[in-house]
Tab-separated table of C-alpha atoms in Angstrom:
chain	number	residue	atom	x	y	z
Q	45	MET	CA	-26.279	-38.434	-25.389
Q	46	SER	CA	-25.966	-36.659	-28.706
Q	47	LEU	CA	-23.140	-37.731	-31.000
Q	48	TYR	CA	-23.379	-34.377	-32.707
Q	49	GLY	CA	-22.951	-32.781	-29.276
Q	50	THR	CA	-19.882	-34.907	-28.645
Q	51	MET	CA	-18.360	-33.751	-31.916
Q	52	ARG	CA	-19.167	-30.136	-31.115
Q	53	THR	CA	-17.506	-30.572	-27.719
Q	54	GLY	CA	-14.368	-31.861	-29.448
Q	55	VAL	CA	-14.416	-28.877	-31.803
Q	56	SER	CA	-14.878	-26.538	-28.834
Q	57	GLY	CA	-11.860	-28.076	-27.131
Q	58	MET	CA	-9.749	-27.787	-30.287
Q	59	ASN	CA	-10.723	-24.127	-30.737
Q	60	ALA	CA	-9.848	-23.406	-27.113
Q	61	GLN	CA	-6.436	-25.015	-27.445
Q	62	ALA	CA	-5.893	-23.187	-30.736
Q	63	ASN	CA	-6.537	-19.901	-28.907
Q	64	ARG	CA	-4.042	-20.892	-26.246
Q	65	LEU	CA	-1.477	-21.756	-28.892
Q	66	SER	CA	-2.095	-18.358	-30.480
Q	67	THR	CA	-1.275	-16.494	-27.259
Q	68	VAL	CA	1.765	-18.726	-26.737
Q	69	GLY	CA	2.908	-17.940	-30.273
Q	70	ASP	CA	2.482	-14.196	-29.696
Q	71	ASN	CA	4.380	-14.388	-26.418
Q	72	ILE	CA	7.298	-16.291	-27.902
Q	73	ALA	CA	7.451	-13.979	-30.925
Q	74	ASN	CA	7.586	-10.937	-28.603
Q	75	ALA	CA	9.946	-12.371	-26.011
Q	76	SER	CA	12.520	-9.726	-27.032
Q	77	THR	CA	10.057	-6.841	-27.503
Q	78	ALA	CA	10.770	-4.032	-25.029
Q	79	GLY	CA	7.886	-3.472	-22.639
Q	80	TYR	CA	5.772	-6.327	-24.046
Q	81	LYS	CA	3.265	-7.846	-21.622
Q	82	LYS	CA	2.392	-11.500	-22.072
Q	83	ALA	CA	-1.077	-12.798	-22.897
Q	84	SER	CA	-2.593	-15.912	-21.369
Q	85	THR	CA	-5.696	-17.939	-22.217
Q	86	GLN	CA	-8.095	-18.743	-19.389
Q	87	PHE	CA	-10.619	-21.590	-19.779
Q	88	SER	CA	-14.209	-21.732	-18.560
Q	89	SER	CA	-16.553	-24.714	-18.806
Q	90	LEU	CA	-19.790	-24.493	-20.800
Q	91	ILE	CA	-22.499	-26.776	-19.351
Q	92	LEU	CA	-25.715	-27.664	-21.229
Q	93	PRO	CA	-28.940	-28.831	-19.552
Q	94	SER	CA	-29.083	-32.626	-19.064
Q	95	SER	CA	-31.630	-35.131	-17.744
Q	96	GLU	CA	-31.090	-38.131	-15.513
Q	97	GLY	CA	-31.120	-40.480	-18.464
Q	98	SER	CA	-29.291	-38.346	-20.993
Q	99	TYR	CA	-26.186	-36.187	-20.715
Q	100	ASN	CA	-25.652	-33.323	-23.137
Q	101	SER	CA	-21.976	-32.570	-23.494
Q	102	GLY	CA	-21.159	-28.879	-23.397
Q	103	GLY	CA	-17.790	-27.432	-24.192
Q	104	VAL	CA	-15.249	-24.836	-23.133
Q	105	THR	CA	-14.923	-21.101	-23.653
Q	106	THR	CA	-11.778	-19.008	-23.461
Q	107	ASN	CA	-10.878	-15.554	-22.256
Q	108	VAL	CA	-7.578	-13.824	-23.023
Q	109	ARG	CA	-5.917	-11.952	-20.173
Q	110	TYR	CA	-2.865	-9.679	-20.256
Q	111	SER	CA	-0.251	-9.379	-17.508
Q	112	ILE	CA	0.180	-5.650	-18.061
Q	113	SER	CA	0.726	-4.878	-14.373
Q	114	SER	CA	3.577	-7.407	-14.134
Q	115	GLN	CA	6.875	-5.572	-14.473
Q	116	GLY	CA	9.705	-7.066	-16.492
Q	117	THR	CA	13.409	-6.971	-15.727
Q	118	PHE	CA	15.677	-4.187	-17.018
Q	119	THR	CA	18.356	-4.171	-19.673
Q	120	TYR	CA	20.795	-1.274	-19.492
Q	121	THR	CA	21.923	0.404	-22.704
Q	122	THR	CA	24.270	3.171	-23.830
Q	123	SER	CA	21.486	5.419	-25.130
Q	124	SER	CA	20.102	8.046	-22.752
Q	125	THR	CA	16.848	8.136	-24.741
Q	126	ASP	CA	16.113	4.504	-23.854
Q	127	LEU	CA	13.668	4.838	-20.967
Q	128	ALA	CA	12.159	2.373	-18.520
Q	129	ILE	CA	9.595	2.853	-15.764
Q	130	ASN	CA	10.490	1.319	-12.411
Q	131	GLY	CA	7.069	0.931	-10.827
Q	132	ARG	CA	3.563	1.856	-11.906
Q	133	GLY	CA	2.618	4.046	-14.799
Q	134	PHE	CA	2.818	4.351	-18.577
Q	135	PHE	CA	4.451	6.698	-21.043
Q	136	ILE	CA	2.078	8.831	-23.112
Q	137	VAL	CA	2.809	8.523	-26.824
Q	138	GLN	CA	1.085	9.870	-29.890
Q	139	GLY	CA	0.513	7.884	-33.058
Q	140	SER	CA	0.565	9.085	-36.642
Q	141	ASP	CA	-3.221	9.408	-36.304
Q	142	GLY	CA	-2.764	12.172	-33.730
Q	143	ILE	CA	-4.288	10.067	-30.927
Q	144	GLU	CA	-2.581	9.517	-27.562
Q	145	TYR	CA	-1.877	5.994	-26.284
Q	146	LEU	CA	-0.243	4.358	-23.256
Q	147	THR	CA	2.880	2.221	-23.499
Q	148	ARG	CA	5.726	0.750	-21.470
Q	149	ALA	CA	7.943	0.436	-24.561
Q	150	GLY	CA	10.592	3.085	-23.960
Q	151	ASN	CA	13.047	2.343	-26.783
Q	152	PHE	CA	12.962	5.952	-27.999
Q	153	THR	CA	15.275	7.359	-30.646
Q	154	GLY	CA	15.874	10.985	-31.590
Q	155	MET	CA	14.494	11.767	-35.039
Q	156	SER	CA	15.696	14.353	-37.575
Q	157	ASP	CA	13.016	16.792	-36.396
Q	158	GLY	CA	14.123	16.434	-32.762
Q	159	THR	CA	11.183	14.334	-31.545
Q	160	LEU	CA	11.584	11.021	-29.743
Q	161	GLN	CA	9.931	7.979	-31.323
Q	162	ASN	CA	9.978	4.367	-30.168
Q	163	ALA	CA	10.474	1.318	-32.356
Q	164	ALA	CA	6.771	1.260	-33.263
Q	165	GLY	CA	6.842	4.872	-34.473
Q	166	PHE	CA	4.983	6.457	-31.533
Q	167	THR	CA	6.126	9.895	-30.341
Q	168	LEU	CA	6.881	10.604	-26.668
Q	169	MET	CA	4.712	13.329	-25.121
Q	170	GLY	CA	5.181	15.639	-22.150
Q	171	TYR	CA	4.719	19.159	-20.824
Q	172	GLN	CA	6.734	22.331	-21.246
Q	173	TYR	CA	8.804	22.845	-18.106
Q	174	SER	CA	8.702	26.029	-16.069
Q	175	THR	CA	11.561	27.035	-13.769
Q	176	THR	CA	9.134	28.691	-11.375
Q	177	GLU	CA	6.401	26.056	-11.050
Q	178	ASP	CA	5.453	22.537	-12.107
Q	179	PRO	CA	3.526	22.263	-15.356
Q	180	THR	CA	-0.233	22.217	-14.872
Q	181	ILE	CA	-1.687	18.881	-15.950
Q	182	VAL	CA	-5.213	17.835	-16.776
Q	183	VAL	CA	-5.660	14.865	-14.444
Q	184	ASN	CA	-8.190	12.974	-16.564
Q	185	GLY	CA	-7.218	14.026	-20.083
Q	186	PHE	CA	-4.393	14.621	-22.507
Q	187	ASP	CA	-4.916	18.377	-22.914
Q	188	GLY	CA	-1.743	20.450	-22.649
Q	189	LEU	CA	0.584	17.697	-23.858
Q	190	THR	CA	3.250	18.538	-26.397
Q	191	GLU	CA	5.855	16.561	-28.311
Q	192	ILE	CA	9.181	16.372	-26.505
Q	193	ASN	CA	11.652	17.914	-28.946
Q	194	LEU	CA	15.383	17.822	-28.219
Q	195	SER	CA	16.218	20.302	-30.972
Q	196	SER	CA	13.566	22.854	-30.049
Q	197	ALA	CA	16.223	25.182	-28.634
Q	198	SER	CA	19.364	26.125	-30.481
Q	199	LEU	CA	21.615	29.048	-29.552
Q	200	THR	CA	20.544	30.737	-26.346
Q	201	ALA	CA	21.846	33.587	-24.200
Q	202	THR	CA	20.657	34.792	-20.808
Q	203	ALA	CA	21.488	38.206	-19.374
Q	204	SER	CA	22.824	38.400	-15.813
Q	205	THR	CA	20.550	39.778	-13.102
Q	206	THR	CA	21.849	38.496	-9.747
Q	207	GLY	CA	25.134	37.441	-8.232
Q	208	VAL	CA	27.097	36.754	-5.065
Q	209	LEU	CA	30.512	38.120	-4.041
Q	210	ASP	CA	31.900	37.240	-0.610
Q	211	VAL	CA	35.442	38.341	0.297
Q	212	ASN	CA	37.608	38.794	3.349
Q	213	LEU	CA	39.072	42.280	3.859
Q	214	ARG	CA	42.252	42.428	5.949
Q	215	ALA	CA	41.360	44.195	9.201
Q	216	THR	CA	44.824	45.752	9.757
Q	217	GLU	CA	44.961	47.702	6.491
Q	218	ALA	CA	45.344	51.475	6.814
Q	219	VAL	CA	42.582	53.897	5.999
Q	220	GLY	CA	42.751	54.704	2.279
Q	221	TYR	CA	43.893	51.183	1.282
Q	222	THR	CA	42.177	49.824	-1.865
Q	223	LYS	CA	41.834	46.357	-3.334
Q	224	THR	CA	40.231	45.362	-6.648
Q	225	THR	CA	38.666	42.142	-7.894
Q	226	SER	CA	36.290	41.374	-10.778
Q	227	LEU	CA	33.399	39.248	-11.981
Q	228	VAL	CA	32.182	38.429	-15.498
Q	229	ALA	CA	28.535	39.212	-16.287
Q	230	TYR	CA	26.585	38.620	-19.510
Q	231	ASP	CA	24.560	41.133	-21.483
Q	232	SER	CA	21.271	40.486	-23.300
Q	233	GLN	CA	23.104	39.071	-26.336
Q	234	GLY	CA	25.353	36.751	-24.358
Q	235	ASN	CA	28.487	38.880	-24.558
Q	236	SER	CA	30.742	38.762	-21.496
Q	237	ARG	CA	31.134	42.058	-19.619
Q	238	LEU	CA	33.850	42.508	-16.986
Q	239	LEU	CA	32.721	44.229	-13.772
Q	240	GLU	CA	35.390	45.644	-11.433
Q	241	PHE	CA	34.779	45.737	-7.682
Q	242	THR	CA	37.002	48.189	-5.810
Q	243	TYR	CA	37.121	48.010	-1.999
Q	244	GLU	CA	38.464	51.028	-0.067
Q	245	LYS	CA	38.934	51.255	3.684
Q	246	ILE	CA	37.363	54.572	4.713
Q	247	ALA	CA	37.470	54.152	8.512
Q	248	ASP	CA	38.027	51.544	11.185
Q	249	ASN	CA	35.574	48.684	10.565
Q	250	GLN	CA	34.189	50.462	7.526
Q	251	TRP	CA	34.791	49.941	3.792
Q	252	SER	CA	33.226	51.227	0.626
Q	253	VAL	CA	32.771	49.061	-2.466
Q	254	ASP	CA	32.355	50.490	-5.941
Q	255	VAL	CA	31.224	48.534	-9.035
Q	256	ALA	CA	32.447	49.820	-12.375
Q	257	TYR	CA	32.080	48.819	-16.009
Q	258	ASP	CA	34.613	50.072	-18.540
Q	259	GLY	CA	35.899	52.634	-16.016
Q	260	THR	CA	32.438	54.038	-15.192
Q	261	SER	CA	30.860	53.509	-11.771
Q	262	ILE	CA	27.483	51.774	-11.957
Q	263	GLY	CA	26.880	51.041	-8.244
Q	264	SER	CA	28.316	51.436	-4.732
Q	265	GLN	CA	27.710	50.364	-1.140
Q	266	THR	CA	29.205	50.890	2.336
Q	267	LEU	CA	30.172	47.845	4.413
Q	268	THR	CA	30.216	48.241	8.202
Q	269	PHE	CA	31.683	45.547	10.480
Q	270	ASP	CA	31.411	44.880	14.213
Q	271	VAL	CA	34.318	44.159	16.586
Q	272	ASN	CA	34.242	40.509	15.484
Q	273	GLY	CA	34.748	41.390	11.827
Q	274	GLN	CA	31.179	40.522	10.830
Q	275	LEU	CA	28.786	42.764	8.959
Q	276	THR	CA	26.578	44.695	11.330
Q	277	ALA	CA	23.523	44.144	9.170
Q	278	THR	CA	22.536	41.486	6.658
Q	279	PRO	CA	21.641	41.003	3.952
Q	280	VAL	CA	23.936	43.517	2.309
Q	281	THR	CA	23.566	44.009	-1.427
Q	282	VAL	CA	24.804	46.414	-4.050
Q	283	THR	CA	22.477	47.182	-6.937
Q	284	THR	CA	23.972	48.427	-10.181
Q	285	THR	CA	22.354	50.606	-12.778
Q	286	ALA	CA	21.627	49.118	-16.188
Q	287	VAL	CA	24.129	49.690	-18.967
Q	288	GLY	CA	22.233	50.652	-22.099
Q	289	ALA	CA	22.475	49.750	-25.760
Q	290	ALA	CA	24.398	52.909	-26.678
Q	291	THR	CA	27.360	51.735	-24.585
Q	292	LEU	CA	27.127	48.028	-25.419
Q	293	ALA	CA	26.711	48.267	-29.223
Q	294	GLY	CA	23.050	47.328	-29.286
Q	295	ALA	CA	22.971	44.945	-26.301
Q	296	GLU	CA	21.947	45.743	-22.727
Q	297	LEU	CA	23.335	44.770	-19.324
Q	298	PRO	CA	20.345	44.830	-16.946
Q	299	SER	CA	20.444	46.107	-13.406
Q	300	LEU	CA	22.355	43.639	-11.213
Q	301	THR	CA	21.801	42.800	-7.538
Q	302	ILE	CA	25.002	41.480	-5.952
Q	303	ASP	CA	24.697	39.852	-2.515
Q	304	MET	CA	27.701	40.613	-0.268
Q	305	SER	CA	26.281	39.238	2.979
Q	306	GLY	CA	29.156	36.776	3.395
Q	307	THR	CA	31.883	39.434	3.397
Q	308	THR	CA	34.122	39.554	6.513
Q	309	GLN	CA	36.879	41.763	7.964
Q	310	LEU	CA	39.383	39.494	9.672
Q	311	GLY	CA	43.110	39.434	10.239
Q	312	ALA	CA	43.922	37.498	7.103
Q	313	ASP	CA	44.865	38.320	3.540
Q	314	PHE	CA	42.285	39.487	1.022
Q	315	LYS	CA	40.485	36.403	-0.302
Q	316	VAL	CA	37.443	35.749	-2.470
Q	317	GLY	CA	35.334	33.089	-0.788
Q	318	ASN	CA	32.445	32.984	-3.241
Q	319	GLY	CA	31.933	34.825	-6.474
Q	320	LYS	CA	29.371	34.078	-9.152
Q	321	ILE	CA	26.822	35.755	-11.391
Q	322	ASP	CA	23.920	34.126	-13.214
Q	323	GLY	CA	23.293	34.320	-16.956
Q	324	ASN	CA	25.247	32.658	-19.722
Q	325	ALA	CA	26.986	33.333	-22.993
Q	326	ALA	CA	25.505	32.272	-26.317
Q	327	SER	CA	25.618	28.461	-26.276
Q	328	ASP	CA	24.377	25.668	-28.518
Q	329	VAL	CA	22.647	22.450	-27.471
Q	330	VAL	CA	25.173	19.596	-27.384
Q	331	GLY	CA	23.238	16.922	-25.500
Q	332	HIS	CA	20.547	16.159	-22.985
Q	333	GLU	CA	19.883	14.371	-19.715
Q	334	ILE	CA	16.697	12.838	-18.285
Q	335	SER	CA	16.223	12.651	-14.523
Q	336	GLU	CA	14.366	10.055	-12.451
Q	337	ASP	CA	11.398	12.396	-12.080
Q	338	GLY	CA	11.119	12.739	-15.865
Q	339	VAL	CA	12.606	16.209	-16.330
Q	340	VAL	CA	14.327	16.517	-19.710
Q	341	TYR	CA	17.357	18.800	-19.502
Q	342	LEU	CA	19.055	20.291	-22.551
Q	343	LYS	CA	22.822	20.454	-22.177
Q	344	TYR	CA	24.562	23.478	-23.694
Q	345	SER	CA	28.137	23.817	-24.870
Q	346	ASN	CA	28.991	25.906	-21.799
Q	347	GLY	CA	28.040	22.954	-19.580
Q	348	LYS	CA	24.767	24.422	-18.356
Q	349	LEU	CA	21.738	22.146	-17.983
Q	350	GLU	CA	18.384	23.771	-18.677
Q	351	PRO	CA	15.107	21.963	-17.861
Q	352	LYS	CA	12.933	22.009	-20.973
Q	353	TYR	CA	10.231	19.322	-20.646
Q	354	ARG	CA	8.570	17.095	-18.060
Q	355	ILE	CA	7.710	13.591	-19.294
Q	356	ALA	CA	4.031	12.856	-18.717
Q	357	MET	CA	2.889	9.603	-17.145
Q	358	ALA	CA	-0.497	7.948	-16.829
Q	359	ASP	CA	-2.078	5.164	-14.831
Q	360	VAL	CA	-5.415	3.386	-14.461
Q	361	GLN	CA	-7.068	1.503	-11.614
Q	362	SER	CA	-6.863	-1.857	-13.422
Q	363	PRO	CA	-3.946	-1.950	-15.888
Q	364	ASP	CA	-4.599	-5.593	-16.815
Q	365	GLN	CA	-7.954	-4.538	-18.283
Q	366	LEU	CA	-6.480	-2.036	-20.749
Q	367	LYS	CA	-7.145	-2.719	-24.397
Q	368	PRO	CA	-3.940	-3.699	-26.263
Q	369	LEU	CA	-3.351	-2.458	-29.803
Q	370	ALA	CA	-0.695	-2.994	-32.450
Q	371	GLY	CA	2.599	-1.312	-31.660
Q	372	ASN	CA	2.686	-2.413	-28.016
Q	373	VAL	CA	0.316	0.387	-26.940
Q	374	TYR	CA	-2.877	0.425	-24.884
Q	375	THR	CA	-6.090	2.390	-24.695
Q	376	GLN	CA	-8.679	2.757	-21.959
Q	377	SER	CA	-11.458	0.176	-21.791
Q	378	ASN	CA	-14.733	0.017	-19.861
Q	379	ASP	CA	-13.121	-2.220	-17.239
Q	380	SER	CA	-9.727	-0.512	-16.851
Q	381	GLY	CA	-10.968	2.633	-15.130
Q	382	VAL	CA	-10.255	6.192	-16.189
Q	383	ILE	CA	-6.781	7.358	-17.157
Q	384	VAL	CA	-5.175	9.519	-14.462
Q	385	MET	CA	-2.217	11.731	-15.395
Q	386	GLY	CA	0.816	12.527	-13.248
Q	387	TYR	CA	4.609	12.702	-13.023
Q	388	ALA	CA	7.334	10.159	-12.396
Q	389	GLY	CA	8.252	9.748	-8.741
Q	390	ASN	CA	5.063	11.492	-7.632
Q	391	GLY	CA	2.471	9.550	-5.636
Q	392	SER	CA	2.035	6.010	-6.936
Q	393	TYR	CA	3.958	6.636	-10.154
Q	394	GLY	CA	7.293	4.907	-10.594
Q	395	THR	CA	10.596	6.524	-11.446
Q	396	ILE	CA	12.142	6.796	-14.902
Q	397	LEU	CA	15.414	5.042	-15.684
Q	398	SER	CA	17.405	6.678	-18.469
Q	399	GLY	CA	19.641	4.334	-20.455
Q	400	ALA	CA	17.517	1.283	-19.662
Q	401	LEU	CA	14.719	-0.741	-21.238
Q	402	GLU	CA	12.051	-2.862	-19.594
Q	403	ASP	CA	12.242	-6.403	-20.907
Q	404	SER	CA	9.258	-8.478	-21.949
Q	405	ASN	CA	7.750	-10.342	-19.000
Q	406	VAL	CA	7.522	-13.545	-21.094
Q	407	ASP	CA	9.087	-16.695	-19.611
Q	408	ILE	CA	10.175	-18.816	-22.586
Q	409	ALA	CA	10.339	-22.027	-20.537
Q	410	GLU	CA	6.785	-21.492	-19.308
Q	411	GLU	CA	5.553	-20.757	-22.820
Q	412	LEU	CA	7.182	-23.868	-24.274
Q	413	THR	CA	5.568	-25.969	-21.533
Q	414	SER	CA	2.187	-24.412	-22.344
Q	415	MET	CA	2.744	-25.108	-26.023
Q	416	ILE	CA	3.383	-28.808	-25.376
Q	417	GLU	CA	0.322	-29.016	-23.136
Q	418	SER	CA	-1.847	-27.351	-25.762
Q	419	GLN	CA	-0.531	-29.656	-28.449
Q	420	ARG	CA	-1.382	-32.750	-26.399
Q	421	ASN	CA	-4.795	-31.399	-25.426
Q	422	TYR	CA	-5.579	-30.436	-29.015
Q	423	THR	CA	-4.712	-33.967	-30.130
Q	424	ALA	CA	-6.930	-35.446	-27.403
Q	425	ASN	CA	-9.872	-33.237	-28.413
Q	426	SER	CA	-9.380	-34.205	-32.032
Q	427	LYS	CA	-9.650	-37.850	-30.947
Q	428	VAL	CA	-12.998	-37.068	-29.299
Q	429	PHE	CA	-14.196	-35.528	-32.565
Q	430	GLN	CA	-12.814	-38.463	-34.563
Q	431	THR	CA	-14.477	-41.012	-32.252
Q	432	GLY	CA	-17.820	-39.194	-32.492
Q	433	SER	CA	-17.500	-39.150	-36.280
Q	434	GLU	CA	-16.755	-42.880	-36.386
Q	435	LEU	CA	-19.751	-43.614	-34.167
Q	436	MET	CA	-21.939	-41.514	-36.458
Q	437	GLU	CA	-20.721	-43.632	-39.368
Q	438	VAL	CA	-21.611	-46.813	-37.465
Q	439	LEU	CA	-25.074	-45.411	-36.737
Q	440	VAL	CA	-25.668	-44.538	-40.391
Q	441	ASN	CA	-24.499	-47.987	-41.509
Q	442	LEU	CA	-27.029	-49.713	-39.247
Q	443	LYS	CA	-29.657	-49.158	-41.970
Q	444	ARG	CA	-27.763	-51.294	-44.492
């Protein structure tokens, strides 16, 4: 038996318990940090070769593990930019160094430039949204990502192109009877333009409809009904001609296609069942909403919601093996597996909760218990070192 070995064993034990106390200290300090994942110290024995007549004391080594895959509880807030992930996945954020990282810390706040940054100063990333197709993502890389910016669109106007107008025409009206109704459309500059629809009975079970702007006809169609008062052919549409800039003081009202397939001729008063045209007047951004699948909608003053971004998400095969960095972010390691990109609510990715934060998964009671255990074990290891030191002193004094 080596007394020096005994002392080194005591030092090894004290270092191991000091490491455990360090992780406990970090956990307690971050018990209120949104999205924080606790660290734990795992111990492994270190055995040295020994003979039958002599035992060489070894020691203990430690390995720090992170419970990144363990989801915390949720705290609900009044801010729609506070985001939590219910299930697997990570937000993609960009640091001031221009590098992308993974995080579960979704305490984002709108900045003066319109971007969303969390408490650690990392900017939320996503993809531009298309109304016709999902954004194309690079599965194993961050190419194509852009900063989500809530002020990237100010005043906007959309010209009308399609609409629907379904009415009931009284079947007992005499030939030559006319009835007028109207719809509001929007030109290329967001100005409202009133379109008049005039229905005239031209024969039994047959009506004509004329669309006019400012007293000028821009489209017409004939509606023919069967004995049951239903259109004999569907769909039935009327297509208007475009109204040019010379008439609209520099703006343009494009050609409109109005669907009238729901029009009937029954023995009841004239009634509009459905009437609407797309497009919108010039409107400013007054707010935003974020859906469970990560679509960021900009809300305009006219009440319209327009999808603008899709929040990007990422995952790895072994989240607990990610490399943690300052700011509650993670990067890929050799043992975590490659980063795979995706969307919330798609495949194995969780959904996004707006107005909520994921709490730290630290259990204070468990950490305090670990702290007391480490304190006792540290003291016991120090006694081993102290005893070995005292025995060394006895051995040295034998010469006197």
